[in-house]
Each structure stands twice: as C-alpha cells, then as structure tokens.
Tab-separated table of C-alpha atoms in Angstrom:
chain	number	residue	atom	x	y	z
S	172	MET	CA	28.764	153.430	-118.032
S	173	SER	CA	31.929	152.442	-119.915
S	174	SER	CA	34.246	149.963	-118.233
S	175	SER	CA	36.973	152.625	-117.971
S	176	ALA	CA	34.564	155.071	-116.249
S	177	LYS	CA	33.484	152.267	-113.901
S	178	ASP	CA	37.090	151.325	-113.092
S	179	ARG	CA	37.934	154.985	-112.468
S	180	MET	CA	35.011	155.268	-110.045
S	181	LEU	CA	35.971	152.049	-108.225
S	182	ALA	CA	39.639	153.124	-108.023
S	183	ARG	CA	38.628	156.557	-106.719
S	184	ALA	CA	36.507	155.023	-103.960
S	185	ALA	CA	39.348	152.631	-103.106
S	186	ARG	CA	41.669	155.621	-102.475
S	187	ASP	CA	39.509	156.586	-99.482
S	188	ILE	CA	40.196	153.200	-97.881
S	189	THR	CA	43.277	153.869	-95.772
S	190	PRO	CA	45.546	151.729	-93.568
S	191	GLY	CA	43.980	150.557	-90.316
S	192	MET	CA	40.363	150.899	-91.424
S	193	THR	CA	37.662	148.273	-90.864
S	194	VAL	CA	35.444	148.443	-93.953
S	195	ASN	CA	32.232	146.812	-95.202
S	196	LEU	CA	31.703	146.776	-98.972
S	197	GLY	CA	28.039	146.395	-99.913
S	198	ILE	CA	26.673	143.820	-102.333
S	199	GLY	CA	27.164	144.522	-106.053
S	200	LEU	CA	29.284	147.399	-107.334
S	201	PRO	CA	30.829	148.275	-103.923
S	202	THR	CA	32.217	144.727	-103.526
S	203	GLN	CA	34.300	145.328	-106.654
S	204	VAL	CA	36.183	148.167	-104.909
S	205	MET	CA	38.106	145.328	-103.198
S	206	ASN	CA	39.999	144.773	-106.483
S	207	PHE	CA	41.409	148.320	-106.348
S	208	VAL	CA	42.705	148.318	-102.765
S	209	ALA	CA	46.500	147.829	-102.739
S	210	ALA	CA	47.378	144.274	-101.693
S	211	ASP	CA	49.809	145.568	-99.046
S	212	CYS	CA	47.312	148.031	-97.512
S	213	PRO	CA	46.493	146.819	-93.976
S	214	VAL	CA	42.694	146.966	-94.124
S	215	CYS	CA	40.173	144.691	-92.432
S	216	LEU	CA	37.261	143.886	-94.763
S	217	HIS	CA	34.101	142.861	-92.901
S	218	SER	CA	31.222	140.967	-94.464
S	219	GLU	CA	28.028	140.827	-92.441
S	220	ASN	CA	27.516	137.078	-92.808
S	221	GLY	CA	30.302	136.644	-90.275
S	222	ILE	CA	33.877	137.413	-91.306
S	223	ALA	CA	36.380	140.157	-90.504
S	224	GLY	CA	39.359	139.760	-92.810
S	225	VAL	CA	38.079	138.981	-96.297
S	226	GLY	CA	41.166	138.064	-98.349
S	227	GLY	CA	39.643	138.352	-101.804
S	228	LEU	CA	37.667	136.287	-104.253
S	229	ALA	CA	38.455	132.567	-104.208
S	230	ALA	CA	40.339	131.393	-107.291
S	231	PRO	CA	38.212	129.317	-109.683
S	232	GLY	CA	38.253	125.687	-108.544
S	233	HIS	CA	39.445	126.637	-105.058
S	234	ALA	CA	36.160	127.752	-103.503
S	235	ASN	CA	35.408	126.578	-99.947
S	236	ARG	CA	31.685	125.696	-99.801
S	237	ASN	CA	31.501	127.200	-96.289
S	238	LEU	CA	33.232	130.497	-97.063
S	239	ILE	CA	31.193	133.183	-98.819
S	240	ASP	CA	30.606	136.911	-98.450
S	241	ALA	CA	27.169	138.424	-97.850
S	242	GLY	CA	26.592	138.622	-101.606
S	243	GLY	CA	27.128	134.876	-101.957
S	244	GLY	CA	30.507	135.117	-103.710
S	245	TYR	CA	33.169	132.578	-102.726
S	246	ILE	CA	36.006	134.321	-100.909
S	247	THR	CA	39.187	133.633	-98.984
S	248	CYS	CA	40.034	134.612	-95.411
S	249	ALA	CA	43.117	136.814	-94.985
S	250	PRO	CA	45.785	135.979	-92.393
S	251	GLY	CA	44.566	137.419	-89.090
S	252	GLY	CA	40.914	137.105	-90.105
S	253	SER	CA	38.114	135.766	-87.903
S	254	PHE	CA	34.693	134.147	-88.183
S	255	PHE	CA	31.732	134.868	-85.908
S	256	ASP	CA	27.964	134.537	-85.652
S	257	SER	CA	25.420	137.028	-87.002
S	258	ALA	CA	24.808	138.687	-83.620
S	259	VAL	CA	28.516	139.418	-83.177
S	260	SER	CA	28.707	140.565	-86.795
S	261	PHE	CA	26.048	143.214	-86.243
S	262	ALA	CA	27.396	144.112	-82.810
S	263	LEU	CA	30.496	145.116	-84.770
S	264	VAL	CA	28.327	147.216	-87.111
S	265	ARG	CA	25.992	148.855	-84.581
S	266	GLY	CA	28.741	149.229	-81.988
S	267	GLY	CA	30.603	151.652	-84.246
S	268	ARG	CA	33.550	149.433	-85.234
S	269	LEU	CA	33.093	150.037	-88.954
S	270	ASP	CA	35.173	153.007	-90.091
S	271	LEU	CA	33.581	153.004	-93.520
S	272	THR	CA	30.895	151.301	-95.546
S	273	LEU	CA	30.358	151.698	-99.278
S	274	LEU	CA	26.789	151.016	-100.407
S	275	GLY	CA	24.779	151.073	-103.618
S	276	ALA	CA	21.763	153.343	-104.143
S	277	PHE	CA	18.463	153.608	-105.982
S	278	GLU	CA	18.382	157.263	-104.902
S	279	VAL	CA	20.609	159.442	-102.726
S	280	ALA	CA	19.687	162.950	-101.611
S	281	ALA	CA	21.568	166.191	-101.055
S	282	ASN	CA	20.675	165.933	-97.343
S	283	GLY	CA	22.370	162.524	-97.058
S	284	ASP	CA	19.197	160.423	-97.125
S	285	LEU	CA	19.681	157.036	-98.796
S	286	ALA	CA	17.107	154.795	-100.529
S	287	ASN	CA	18.450	151.437	-101.636
S	288	TRP	CA	16.151	148.612	-100.575
S	289	ILE	CA	12.602	148.958	-101.826
S	290	ILE	CA	10.773	150.221	-104.913
S	291	PRO	CA	7.122	149.882	-103.875
S	292	GLY	CA	5.195	147.678	-106.298
S	293	LYS	CA	8.347	146.660	-108.176
S	294	PHE	CA	11.117	145.463	-105.900
S	295	ALA	CA	10.619	144.493	-102.263
S	296	ALA	CA	12.889	141.581	-101.427
S	297	GLY	CA	13.791	142.707	-97.900
S	298	VAL	CA	16.365	145.007	-96.373
S	299	GLY	CA	19.116	142.548	-95.385
S	300	GLY	CA	21.862	144.343	-93.476
S	301	ALA	CA	21.637	147.670	-95.317
S	302	ILE	CA	19.801	149.684	-92.646
S	303	GLU	CA	22.309	148.907	-89.923
S	304	LEU	CA	25.303	149.513	-92.191
S	305	ALA	CA	23.907	152.842	-93.419
S	306	GLN	CA	22.841	154.017	-89.981
S	307	LYS	CA	25.835	152.923	-87.896
S	308	ALA	CA	29.056	152.906	-89.932
S	309	ARG	CA	31.196	155.894	-88.915
S	310	ARG	CA	31.423	156.970	-92.528
S	311	VAL	CA	29.041	156.049	-95.366
S	312	GLY	CA	29.984	156.286	-99.023
S	313	VAL	CA	27.550	155.666	-101.845
S	314	LEU	CA	28.809	154.151	-105.060
S	315	THR	CA	26.443	154.470	-108.004
S	316	THR	CA	26.083	155.431	-111.613
S	317	HIS	CA	25.279	159.144	-111.746
S	318	THR	CA	22.028	158.470	-113.613
S	319	ASP	CA	19.752	155.431	-113.941
S	320	LYS	CA	19.517	153.372	-117.125
S	321	HIS	CA	16.950	155.833	-118.522
S	322	GLY	CA	19.292	158.774	-117.897
S	323	ASN	CA	17.344	160.114	-114.900
S	324	PRO	CA	19.383	161.561	-112.003
S	325	LYS	CA	19.911	159.277	-109.001
S	326	ILE	CA	21.169	162.198	-106.914
S	327	LEU	CA	18.120	164.227	-105.866
S	328	GLU	CA	17.193	167.079	-103.545
S	329	ARG	CA	14.998	164.642	-101.601
S	330	CYS	CA	14.509	160.884	-102.061
S	331	THR	CA	11.141	159.811	-103.479
S	332	LEU	CA	11.527	156.132	-102.454
S	333	PRO	CA	11.231	154.807	-98.881
S	334	LEU	CA	14.481	155.462	-97.031
S	335	THR	CA	17.112	153.014	-95.872
S	336	ALA	CA	18.456	155.561	-93.391
S	337	VAL	CA	18.042	159.256	-92.716
S	338	GLY	CA	20.934	161.672	-93.377
S	339	CYS	CA	23.525	158.894	-93.300
S	340	VAL	CA	25.611	159.538	-96.443
S	341	HIS	CA	28.902	161.452	-96.292
S	342	ARG	CA	30.280	161.036	-99.831
S	343	ILE	CA	28.912	159.969	-103.225
S	344	TYR	CA	31.164	158.372	-105.875
S	345	THR	CA	29.818	158.145	-109.429
S	346	ASP	CA	31.137	157.637	-112.941
S	347	MET	CA	30.994	161.446	-113.356
S	348	ALA	CA	31.873	163.009	-110.010
S	349	VAL	CA	32.643	162.837	-106.313
S	350	CYS	CA	30.199	164.820	-104.153
S	351	ASP	CA	30.227	165.483	-100.410
S	352	VAL	CA	27.129	165.928	-98.264
S	353	ARG	CA	27.707	168.909	-95.944
S	354	PRO	CA	25.357	170.903	-93.706
S	355	ASP	CA	24.984	173.654	-96.337
S	356	GLY	CA	24.245	171.252	-99.194
S	357	LEU	CA	25.854	169.011	-101.776
S	358	HIS	CA	29.409	169.927	-102.767
S	359	LEU	CA	31.008	168.827	-106.022
S	360	VAL	CA	34.565	168.021	-104.938
S	361	GLU	CA	36.020	166.096	-107.890
S	362	ILE	CA	35.066	165.494	-111.480
S	363	ALA	CA	35.823	162.500	-113.715
S	364	GLU	CA	38.316	162.871	-116.530
S	365	GLY	CA	36.618	164.059	-119.731
S	366	VAL	CA	33.425	165.223	-117.983
S	367	THR	CA	32.430	168.907	-117.885
S	368	LEU	CA	30.884	170.795	-114.982
S	369	ALA	CA	27.820	171.526	-117.141
S	370	GLU	CA	27.345	167.796	-117.818
S	371	VAL	CA	27.523	166.993	-114.100
S	372	ARG	CA	25.001	169.730	-113.228
S	373	ASP	CA	22.711	168.491	-115.981
S	374	ALA	CA	22.817	164.898	-114.681
S	375	THR	CA	22.266	165.866	-111.026
S	376	GLY	CA	18.794	166.397	-109.557
S	377	ALA	CA	19.981	168.705	-106.773
S	378	PRO	CA	21.849	172.035	-106.664
S	379	LEU	CA	25.632	171.564	-106.558
S	380	ILE	CA	27.916	173.842	-104.605
S	381	VAL	CA	31.190	174.317	-106.476
S	382	ALA	CA	34.191	176.008	-104.864
S	383	ALA	CA	36.120	178.614	-106.830
S	384	GLY	CA	39.377	177.527	-108.424
S	385	PRO	CA	40.402	174.467	-110.418
S	386	MET	CA	38.290	171.324	-109.919
S	387	PRO	CA	40.330	168.206	-109.048
S	388	ILE	CA	40.016	165.490	-111.706
S	389	PHE	CA	39.959	161.721	-111.024
X	160	MET	CA	29.736	111.629	-64.934
X	161	PRO	CA	29.216	110.332	-68.489
X	162	ALA	CA	27.470	112.562	-71.059
X	163	LEU	CA	24.117	111.472	-72.514
X	164	ASP	CA	24.338	110.282	-76.121
X	165	LYS	CA	21.939	112.594	-77.991
X	166	SER	CA	22.259	110.969	-81.402
X	167	THR	CA	18.997	109.881	-82.994
X	168	SER	CA	17.607	109.144	-86.433
X	169	MET	CA	16.641	111.934	-88.803
X	170	ALA	CA	13.020	110.652	-88.959
X	171	GLU	CA	12.597	110.405	-85.172
X	172	ALA	CA	13.961	113.886	-84.580
X	173	ILE	CA	11.827	115.582	-87.247
X	174	ALA	CA	8.626	113.621	-86.445
X	175	GLN	CA	8.196	115.829	-83.352
X	176	ILE	CA	7.433	118.875	-85.535
X	177	GLY	CA	3.672	119.251	-85.908
X	178	ASP	CA	1.232	121.515	-87.750
X	179	GLY	CA	1.572	125.215	-86.941
X	180	ALA	CA	5.031	124.886	-85.338
X	181	ARG	CA	7.464	127.808	-85.262
X	182	VAL	CA	10.718	126.549	-86.752
X	183	MET	CA	14.059	128.375	-86.906
X	184	ILE	CA	16.428	127.246	-89.650
X	185	GLY	CA	20.132	128.164	-89.613
X	186	GLY	CA	22.180	129.283	-92.591
X	187	PHE	CA	23.056	132.367	-94.610
X	188	GLY	CA	22.766	131.345	-98.246
X	189	VAL	CA	24.059	127.788	-98.593
X	190	PRO	CA	26.636	127.718	-95.769
X	191	GLY	CA	25.093	126.496	-92.535
X	192	THR	CA	21.716	125.556	-94.042
X	193	PRO	CA	20.637	122.129	-92.686
X	194	PHE	CA	19.452	120.744	-96.027
X	195	CYS	CA	18.995	117.135	-94.845
X	196	LEU	CA	16.812	118.192	-91.890
X	197	ILE	CA	14.732	120.377	-94.247
X	198	GLU	CA	14.392	117.482	-96.714
X	199	GLU	CA	13.138	115.230	-93.898
X	200	LEU	CA	10.726	117.948	-92.754
X	201	VAL	CA	9.240	118.030	-96.266
X	202	ARG	CA	8.872	114.221	-96.151
X	203	HIS	CA	7.167	114.456	-92.720
X	204	GLY	CA	4.880	117.206	-94.084
X	205	PRO	CA	3.442	119.391	-91.267
X	206	LYS	CA	1.373	122.350	-92.480
X	207	GLY	CA	0.955	125.985	-91.444
X	208	LEU	CA	4.557	126.418	-90.293
X	209	THR	CA	6.141	129.697	-89.302
X	210	ILE	CA	9.701	129.613	-90.619
X	211	ILE	CA	12.374	131.912	-89.233
X	212	LYS	CA	15.456	132.100	-91.447
X	213	ASN	CA	17.842	134.821	-92.587
X	214	ASP	CA	17.008	134.290	-96.273
X	215	ALA	CA	14.817	132.011	-98.382
X	216	ASN	CA	17.790	130.260	-100.048
X	217	GLU	CA	17.361	130.098	-103.836
X	218	ALA	CA	14.509	128.672	-105.909
X	219	GLY	CA	14.644	124.860	-105.813
X	220	MET	CA	16.865	124.767	-102.723
X	221	GLY	CA	16.487	124.471	-98.924
X	222	VAL	CA	13.678	126.654	-97.562
X	223	ASP	CA	12.197	126.749	-101.058
X	224	TRP	CA	11.367	123.018	-100.715
X	225	LEU	CA	9.080	123.929	-97.783
X	226	LEU	CA	7.543	126.873	-99.649
X	227	SER	CA	6.896	124.824	-102.787
X	228	ALA	CA	5.303	122.035	-100.718
X	229	GLY	CA	2.774	124.558	-99.352
X	230	MET	CA	3.900	123.956	-95.759
X	231	VAL	CA	4.707	127.561	-94.846
X	232	LYS	CA	2.152	130.079	-93.575
X	233	ARG	CA	4.554	132.767	-92.450
X	234	LEU	CA	8.221	133.571	-93.105
X	235	ILE	CA	10.233	135.841	-90.807
X	236	THR	CA	13.388	136.812	-92.681
X	237	SER	CA	15.790	139.615	-93.589
X	238	HIS	CA	15.559	139.206	-97.370
X	239	VAL	CA	14.346	136.839	-100.098
X	240	GLY	CA	16.102	138.491	-103.043
X	241	LEU	CA	17.750	135.339	-104.394
X	242	ASN	CA	14.521	133.294	-104.467
X	243	GLY	CA	12.143	134.337	-107.248
X	244	ASN	CA	9.633	131.686	-106.135
X	245	ALA	CA	9.453	133.175	-102.616
X	246	ILE	CA	8.936	136.667	-104.079
X	247	ARG	CA	6.154	135.335	-106.308
X	248	MET	CA	4.421	133.535	-103.410
X	249	MET	CA	4.726	136.661	-101.241
X	250	ASN	CA	3.253	138.916	-103.944
X	251	ALA	CA	0.432	136.407	-104.600
X	252	GLY	CA	-0.425	136.306	-100.878
X	253	GLU	CA	0.367	132.596	-100.623
X	254	ILE	CA	2.755	133.271	-97.719
X	255	GLU	CA	2.973	136.082	-95.168
X	256	VAL	CA	6.441	137.613	-94.973
X	257	GLU	CA	7.775	139.701	-92.108
X	258	PHE	CA	11.005	141.498	-93.039
X	259	VAL	CA	13.399	142.275	-90.210
X	260	ALA	CA	16.727	144.112	-90.524
X	261	GLN	CA	19.381	141.399	-90.525
X	262	GLY	CA	21.204	142.283	-87.305
X	263	ILE	CA	17.916	142.985	-85.521
X	264	LEU	CA	16.715	139.528	-86.607
X	265	ALA	CA	19.904	137.990	-85.211
X	266	GLU	CA	19.600	139.917	-81.945
X	267	ARG	CA	15.874	139.161	-81.481
X	268	ILE	CA	16.767	135.461	-81.782
X	269	ARG	CA	19.799	135.807	-79.488
X	270	ILE	CA	17.692	137.606	-76.886
X	271	ALA	CA	15.128	134.782	-76.876
X	272	GLY	CA	17.959	132.337	-76.286
X	273	ALA	CA	19.184	134.485	-73.412
X	274	GLY	CA	15.807	134.183	-71.675
X	275	LEU	CA	14.859	137.840	-72.200
X	276	LYS	CA	11.771	139.347	-73.769
X	277	GLY	CA	13.210	142.070	-76.008
X	278	PHE	CA	15.553	145.007	-76.376
X	279	VAL	CA	15.539	148.674	-77.335
X	280	SER	CA	17.150	150.056	-80.495
X	281	ASP	CA	17.233	153.063	-82.822
X	282	ILE	CA	17.714	150.959	-85.976
X	283	GLY	CA	15.225	151.917	-88.673
X	284	MET	CA	14.035	155.159	-87.053
X	285	GLY	CA	12.616	157.403	-89.767
X	286	THR	CA	11.997	154.474	-92.143
X	287	LEU	CA	9.155	152.089	-93.032
X	288	LEU	CA	10.605	149.456	-90.707
X	289	ALA	CA	9.824	151.603	-87.657
X	290	GLU	CA	6.106	151.717	-88.469
X	291	GLY	CA	3.823	149.892	-86.058
X	292	LYS	CA	6.571	149.249	-83.509
X	293	GLN	CA	6.211	150.086	-79.828
X	294	ARG	CA	8.171	153.244	-78.954
X	295	LEU	CA	10.010	154.148	-75.757
X	296	GLU	CA	11.464	157.428	-74.522
X	297	ILE	CA	14.914	157.159	-72.957
X	298	ASP	CA	16.777	160.307	-71.871
X	299	GLY	CA	14.591	162.411	-74.149
X	300	ALA	CA	15.173	160.346	-77.312
X	301	THR	CA	12.749	157.933	-78.971
X	302	TYR	CA	13.639	154.271	-79.497
X	303	LEU	CA	11.942	151.139	-80.793
X	304	PHE	CA	11.124	148.048	-78.742
X	305	GLU	CA	12.232	144.859	-80.508
X	306	PRO	CA	10.568	141.729	-79.077
X	307	ALA	CA	12.439	138.430	-78.729
X	308	ILE	CA	11.692	135.805	-81.413
X	309	GLU	CA	10.997	132.455	-79.780
X	310	ALA	CA	10.450	129.139	-81.552
X	311	ASP	CA	9.360	125.574	-80.934
X	312	PHE	CA	12.206	124.031	-82.920
X	313	ALA	CA	15.604	125.055	-84.269
X	314	LEU	CA	17.224	123.130	-87.109
X	315	VAL	CA	20.955	123.771	-87.290
X	316	HIS	CA	23.926	122.510	-89.296
X	317	ALA	CA	27.292	121.837	-87.641
X	318	ALA	CA	30.589	120.765	-89.160
X	319	ARG	CA	31.434	118.672	-86.079
X	320	ALA	CA	29.684	117.487	-82.955
X	321	ASP	CA	30.454	115.170	-80.093
X	322	ILE	CA	27.789	112.652	-79.126
X	323	GLY	CA	26.818	114.797	-76.138
X	324	GLY	CA	25.808	117.664	-78.461
X	325	ASN	CA	28.733	120.104	-78.333
X	326	LEU	CA	28.822	121.759	-81.754
X	327	VAL	CA	31.499	123.349	-83.945
X	328	TYR	CA	30.677	125.338	-87.082
X	329	GLU	CA	32.985	126.040	-90.007
X	330	ALA	CA	33.851	129.461	-91.456
X	331	THR	CA	30.815	131.508	-92.531
X	332	ALA	CA	28.525	128.492	-91.994
X	333	ARG	CA	28.271	129.663	-88.362
X	334	ASN	CA	26.001	132.704	-89.021
X	335	PHE	CA	22.562	132.198	-87.356
X	336	ASN	CA	23.150	128.598	-86.204
X	337	PRO	CA	24.521	129.193	-82.677
X	338	LEU	CA	21.867	131.874	-82.006
X	339	MET	CA	18.983	129.648	-83.108
X	340	ALA	CA	20.399	126.665	-81.224
X	341	MET	CA	19.882	128.699	-78.031
X	342	ALA	CA	16.485	130.205	-78.899
X	343	ALA	CA	14.142	127.252	-79.480
X	344	GLU	CA	12.368	124.870	-77.086
X	345	CYS	CA	13.925	121.939	-78.951
X	346	THR	CA	17.133	122.103	-80.988
X	347	ILE	CA	17.901	119.479	-83.609
X	348	ALA	CA	21.422	119.549	-85.038
X	349	GLU	CA	22.737	117.738	-88.109
X	350	ALA	CA	26.501	117.230	-88.108
X	351	GLU	CA	28.949	116.250	-90.843
X	352	THR	CA	31.183	114.476	-88.348
X	353	ILE	CA	30.242	113.093	-84.932
X	354	VAL	CA	33.074	112.256	-82.539
X	355	PRO	CA	33.140	110.610	-79.089
X	356	ILE	CA	33.104	112.667	-75.895
X	357	GLY	CA	36.481	114.386	-75.588
X	358	GLY	CA	36.882	114.654	-79.355
X	359	ILE	CA	36.156	118.388	-79.179
X	360	GLY	CA	38.131	120.341	-76.593
X	361	PRO	CA	36.091	122.513	-74.183
X	362	ASP	CA	37.688	125.726	-75.520
X	363	ALA	CA	36.819	124.810	-79.116
X	364	VAL	CA	33.058	124.420	-78.564
X	365	HIS	CA	30.848	127.016	-80.342
X	366	THR	CA	27.460	125.765	-79.082
X	367	PRO	CA	27.601	124.059	-75.669
X	368	ALA	CA	25.817	120.698	-75.375
X	369	PRO	CA	23.027	121.861	-72.987
X	370	PHE	CA	21.464	123.835	-75.872
X	371	VAL	CA	21.228	120.767	-78.129
X	372	ASP	CA	18.430	118.203	-77.733
X	373	HIS	CA	18.909	115.850	-80.671
X	374	LEU	CA	21.876	115.090	-82.881
X	375	VAL	CA	21.616	113.576	-86.356
X	376	ALA	CA	24.600	112.239	-88.313
X	377	LEU	CA	24.870	113.237	-91.969
X	378	PRO	CA	25.898	110.662	-94.563
X	379	GLU	CA	29.602	110.644	-95.417
X	380	GLN	CA	28.775	111.740	-98.961
X	381	LEU	CA	26.820	114.994	-98.611
X	382	MET	CA	24.127	115.688	-101.191
X	383	GLU	CA	25.119	118.046	-103.970
X	384	VAL	CA	23.247	121.078	-102.628
X	385	TYR	CA	25.810	121.456	-99.803
X	386	GLY	CA	28.627	121.917	-102.308
X	387	VAL	CA	30.003	124.843	-104.226
X	388	VAL	CA	27.114	126.362	-106.195
X	389	LYS	CA	27.842	126.928	-109.879
X	390	ARG	CA	26.164	130.096	-111.129
C-alpha cells in the first residue's frame, strides 16, 4: 500500500467521525485516523486503558510516563478529558457509550463477522479489548489493506479464522474501496481514486453489490 | 480516632507471599506496574505462583522477571503480545496461560472485590472464548457465567498515599490497580509519595484505606523502568 493510498484511506475513515461522537480507535492503523480528524471537531476519543479525551500523540521529549493509550503510545489528555479504572472503561464500552470503533482485521466477512485476534498455530497473544469493542460499540468500522501481503483477499464470504465477534461490522475501509455490510450482502459504496471496479472485484473474496449510476470516488 | 500507620518495609511486606500464592499485579503496560514490589518478589523467590495481570509487560521488564525466574505456574491475562518471552514460554508449555477479554478480566476482579461470586454476560458468544463456560438462559436468550477472580495478594502502584493507606493514582496508571486493591485477601501498595493523615482530601481518594493492608515507600529516585520507554 502506497503512503498516499494509506493516507486516503485514513482520511476517508476520519470523515465518518462527526461532532459529538465518542470513538475508540483500535491499536495500529486505526490509531492513525486520529491525525486526520479536524483539530476543531468536538470528538471524545476513548482508549480502553482508562481515558476519555485523548488529545493526540505527546510531542517528542514531552511524554508523561503515566499517560499512554492502549497501544502503548505516549499521548496527551485533551481539555475536558477524564481518567478512570479498567472496569469503568469497559462499562463505557459494554454499556453502549461508544458511538464508533475502528478496528483492524485479519479477515472480515460479507456477513459482518470479524477475525482479528488469533491465527491458530501462528499468532495467539490474547484478545485484549477487541471482543468487547467489536461486540458492543454502536457502530464498528474495519480499517485494513484490501489484500494481505501475499495479495490474498482479506474480505471474504465467510471468515476462516476464529471470530472476534459475530456479525459486528458495519463498514469496511480499505486502500481500494469503502464497503457496507447490509442484510442482503456486501455493498461497494465508494472506490479509491485510480482504482477500477474490476480491480476491486478481483481483490475481494466475496460478491459485491454495486448500485447503478456513478460510483463515488475518495 | 487516629489512623493506623500501615507503612512497612518492602521485604517484610513481600515475605508473606509463599509458594503457590495467587497474586494480582496492577498496571497496563508500564503505567501502574509496581516494579519495585515485583523486584522484591523475585528476590524472595516463591514458586508455583498464579499471576493475574492485564498484560505480561515486555521481555526483560516487570512480570517478565517472574516468568524468567521460573516462579510462575499460571498466568491469567488479557494479552501477552508485547512479551516475546511470555509467548515462547506459553508455546513451550512452561507456563499455563488463561486469556480473558480485557473488560471481563477487569469485571471479574471488581466482582471479587465487591464480595460477589460472578456475573452474567454475552461477551464472546459465538467465539472460542465462550467454549467451556457455564451457560444460563435469561428471558429466552443464552448468556455466559463469568466467575469472580479472587487472590491471596494484590500488588499495586500508587502515585500518592497517606500513611493510613488512602491511595491516589495518576493518569492511565490507575487501570487495574483500584480493582485489584479491593479483590485480594492482602493488598500491598507501593507509593511514590507518602504524606501524613490529612494530606489527601477525602474527596480525592481513589482507593479508600480499608482496602490497603501494607504500604511501602518508593525511593525518591525511581528506577529507570518506571520512566518513559524508548522504543
């Protein structure tokens, strides 16, 4: 994935973060969406280690040893932010206070199933907070490269890996497309600049429903 | 009525922890991890411990000192992804690891501290994490029973304490510390600053003194591991 395709994907996901939302950005790629949210947009960023009101990354040399996000990055606390313990943090998640979470994926399926925590025999380091975020956020977006590093589709008809949560995903953002999970299947709703419909279909392991008319480009 | 002074030496506090003990350790990554108490536990050297901690820190740091010293039989945790040594020991069968979803881990600890035996949840339904768990029907839907996690000892890190044991945590160093402080038979807190009674206002207290059994003062100059980690 080129850096411009990655930035376009991150910026596109950031456009779905709107004023008043409480949002959790998952570890890795999703955390970087923070850099594309307008500084004056009133959004509350939650991190599951115990903060609502992440300000941004701490400037080099200004890190507070006691202030990190769940990925271990040094951050700042925005004005109006709060700190709390891990039980309160997940009460916020399970209690339905998260308007949106953006998560990474090993595999995501046309029925909204998500697999992002275990590859049996290869990677099994524990689930962290992913299950509760995926299962309980009001809206779940997946942010991922469209294919893996070998070029295989990450969007499939059904996941082959053990699931993080069943039918939880609403929208998928990739370097090639934006797709929505709906009851009748996976809809291609936007396409990245310079990418053709045939290329998207070729890189996707599930049938895509495409509405008639011009396809919005991001 | 004067408050009891709970301050004690690091060695005296940790010497109570024997072979086979269940020990909760606060912290999420570096913040809130009681490194000095862990270091003293390694020096004391009990074997066959069950350790309950959100994560396994990183290789060469914190919980990893206990793992490397061969003191841990079982680790109950939400993830060990930043500690390659823990992953290796788990895959080699040198330690048993029970993975618990992070918020369920927190709540199972909180529930123990609240004097209850468990709770009911739908987290993980339809996934591997639901396998082997007791199921309950409520209003026609199926849920999972999540038992409380109790422990013999909790080791916690506070930014400030008064000598009676009221604790205050800083920023995201709070995490599992106040939950674990409530959940164990015996809670040992290390504190960066210890003030006289009255030095922490009643409204500012995060963990009330009755949950804390022993209080250990940290040296003015904290060891390097507490600081900002360069990666």
